[in-house]
Amino acid sequence: SVSSVLSLAMVIVNLLIIPVAMFYLLRDFDGINAKLVKLLPRRYRRQVVSVVGEIDEVLSGFVRGQLMVATLMSGLYTLGLFLCGTPMSLFIGPLAGYANLVPYLGLICGLVPAIALTFLQFQDWMPLVGVVGVFAVVQMLEGMVITPRVVGDKIGLHPVVIMLAVLIGGELFGFVGVLLGVPAAAVLNVLRRRTVRRYKDSSLFR
């Protein structure tokens, strides 16, 4: 009991501390960046700042792309569940779409309540086939069309590269690899472009 109370207290403390810490971090972010830049060797300062700026731009595009994917999935889920007659489809659809920012969480947060509410509404198994079909089709579109097209355009990666990054990341590092596979591939792509550009400007290439 004491352990449970302490764990709950730590969760509450973290929920209070994290927003405060983020507020001060965002407020002083530019100053922190300026101090870190001054610590860089002057010979490499401009080059490092340029690389980090390009990586920051690519990762920002990745985040915007993920939010766009979640918005599109929310609309598809909502429309599909509404056509299936699922109660609270206007709530479950966005919940499943934005929860999909964490891989597979959208299925858990959306499919389970959608099936339960649809069964309670119709007291029949057939409507559940439609609900499962909606989630299967949207997940297939997300993995094969939406994410490769939208996120790939934002970060400059080919759709096949994105799928390979997710598969390889998941195979090597599990759930964390699925989350970080595409951002890591985007960073490597920035470094690759700069390496190729530097090679073509060198006397060796010319």
mmCIF file of C-alpha atoms in Angstrom, residues 103-183:
data_model
loop_
_atom_site.group_PDB
_atom_site.id
_atom_site.type_symbol
_atom_site.label_atom_id
_atom_site.label_comp_id
_atom_site.label_asym_id
_atom_site.label_seq_id
_atom_site.Cartn_x
_atom_site.Cartn_y
_atom_site.Cartn_z
ATOM 1 C CA PRO A 103 2.508 2.570 -33.296
ATOM 2 C CA TYR A 104 -0.341 0.116 -32.599
ATOM 3 C CA LEU A 105 -1.788 2.286 -29.817
ATOM 4 C CA GLY A 106 -4.452 3.523 -32.228
ATOM 5 C CA LEU A 107 -5.712 -0.031 -32.696
ATOM 6 C CA ILE A 108 -5.991 -0.561 -28.948
ATOM 7 C CA CYS A 109 -7.623 2.792 -28.205
ATOM 8 C CA GLY A 110 -9.959 2.666 -31.208
ATOM 9 C CA LEU A 111 -10.779 -0.908 -32.166
ATOM 10 C CA VAL A 112 -11.681 -2.214 -28.710
ATOM 11 C CA PRO A 113 -14.216 0.514 -27.771
ATOM 12 C CA ALA A 114 -15.580 0.592 -31.337
ATOM 13 C CA ILE A 115 -16.299 -3.153 -31.265
ATOM 14 C CA ALA A 116 -17.799 -2.996 -27.782
ATOM 15 C CA LEU A 117 -20.090 -0.045 -28.528
ATOM 16 C CA THR A 118 -21.151 -1.423 -31.911
ATOM 17 C CA PHE A 119 -22.080 -4.771 -30.384
ATOM 18 C CA LEU A 120 -24.041 -3.091 -27.599
ATOM 19 C CA GLN A 121 -25.829 -0.968 -30.192
ATOM 20 C CA PHE A 122 -26.865 -3.736 -32.614
ATOM 21 C CA GLN A 123 -26.599 -6.930 -30.524
ATOM 22 C CA ASP A 124 -25.322 -8.663 -33.654
ATOM 23 C CA TRP A 125 -21.980 -9.914 -34.907
ATOM 24 C CA MET A 126 -22.279 -8.766 -38.519
ATOM 25 C CA PRO A 127 -21.760 -5.019 -37.885
ATOM 26 C CA LEU A 128 -18.528 -5.921 -36.124
ATOM 27 C CA VAL A 129 -17.164 -7.195 -39.441
ATOM 28 C CA GLY A 130 -17.582 -3.699 -40.864
ATOM 29 C CA VAL A 131 -15.781 -2.132 -37.887
ATOM 30 C CA VAL A 132 -12.858 -4.534 -38.197
ATOM 31 C CA GLY A 133 -12.808 -3.887 -41.946
ATOM 32 C CA VAL A 134 -12.603 -0.116 -41.387
ATOM 33 C CA PHE A 135 -9.585 -0.471 -39.124
ATOM 34 C CA ALA A 136 -7.912 -2.981 -41.442
ATOM 35 C CA VAL A 137 -8.362 -0.790 -44.530
ATOM 36 C CA VAL A 138 -7.221 2.407 -42.782
ATOM 37 C CA GLN A 139 -4.161 0.665 -41.319
ATOM 38 C CA MET A 140 -3.296 -0.715 -44.737
ATOM 39 C CA LEU A 141 -3.660 2.720 -46.345
ATOM 40 C CA GLU A 142 -1.575 4.294 -43.585
ATOM 41 C CA GLY A 143 1.282 1.827 -43.947
ATOM 42 C CA MET A 144 1.358 1.585 -47.738
ATOM 43 C CA VAL A 145 0.139 4.979 -48.991
ATOM 44 C CA ILE A 146 -0.414 7.771 -46.447
ATOM 45 C CA THR A 147 2.742 7.625 -44.321
ATOM 46 C CA PRO A 148 5.194 6.929 -47.175
ATOM 47 C CA ARG A 149 3.698 9.715 -49.296
ATOM 48 C CA VAL A 150 3.093 12.393 -46.655
ATOM 49 C CA VAL A 151 6.078 11.812 -44.358
ATOM 50 C CA GLY A 152 8.363 10.978 -47.272
ATOM 51 C CA ASP A 153 7.595 14.305 -48.935
ATOM 52 C CA LYS A 154 8.264 16.158 -45.684
ATOM 53 C CA ILE A 155 11.670 14.611 -44.970
ATOM 54 C CA GLY A 156 12.832 13.826 -48.511
ATOM 55 C CA LEU A 157 12.850 10.032 -48.214
ATOM 56 C CA HIS A 158 11.541 7.550 -50.742
ATOM 57 C CA PRO A 159 8.469 5.589 -49.524
ATOM 58 C CA VAL A 160 10.421 2.316 -49.792
ATOM 59 C CA VAL A 161 13.167 3.772 -47.568
ATOM 60 C CA ILE A 162 10.580 4.719 -44.934
ATOM 61 C CA MET A 163 9.101 1.216 -44.886
ATOM 62 C CA LEU A 164 12.578 -0.321 -44.671
ATOM 63 C CA ALA A 165 13.540 2.069 -41.846
ATOM 64 C CA VAL A 166 10.488 1.014 -39.816
ATOM 65 C CA LEU A 167 11.078 -2.698 -40.492
ATOM 66 C CA ILE A 168 14.806 -2.589 -39.724
ATOM 67 C CA GLY A 169 14.308 -0.413 -36.648
ATOM 68 C CA GLY A 170 11.658 -2.754 -35.295
ATOM 69 C CA GLU A 171 13.803 -5.820 -36.014
ATOM 70 C CA LEU A 172 16.903 -4.405 -34.315
ATOM 71 C CA PHE A 173 15.486 -2.362 -31.438
ATOM 72 C CA GLY A 174 11.860 -3.456 -31.065
ATOM 73 C CA PHE A 175 9.233 -0.848 -30.195
ATOM 74 C CA VAL A 176 11.811 1.932 -29.743
ATOM 75 C CA GLY A 177 13.212 1.124 -33.173
ATOM 76 C CA VAL A 178 9.759 1.488 -34.739
ATOM 77 C CA LEU A 179 9.433 4.931 -33.156
ATOM 78 C CA LEU A 180 12.910 6.182 -34.067
ATOM 79 C CA GLY A 181 13.550 4.342 -37.344
ATOM 80 C CA VAL A 182 12.258 7.059 -39.674
ATOM 81 C CA PRO A 183 13.816 10.042 -37.800
#
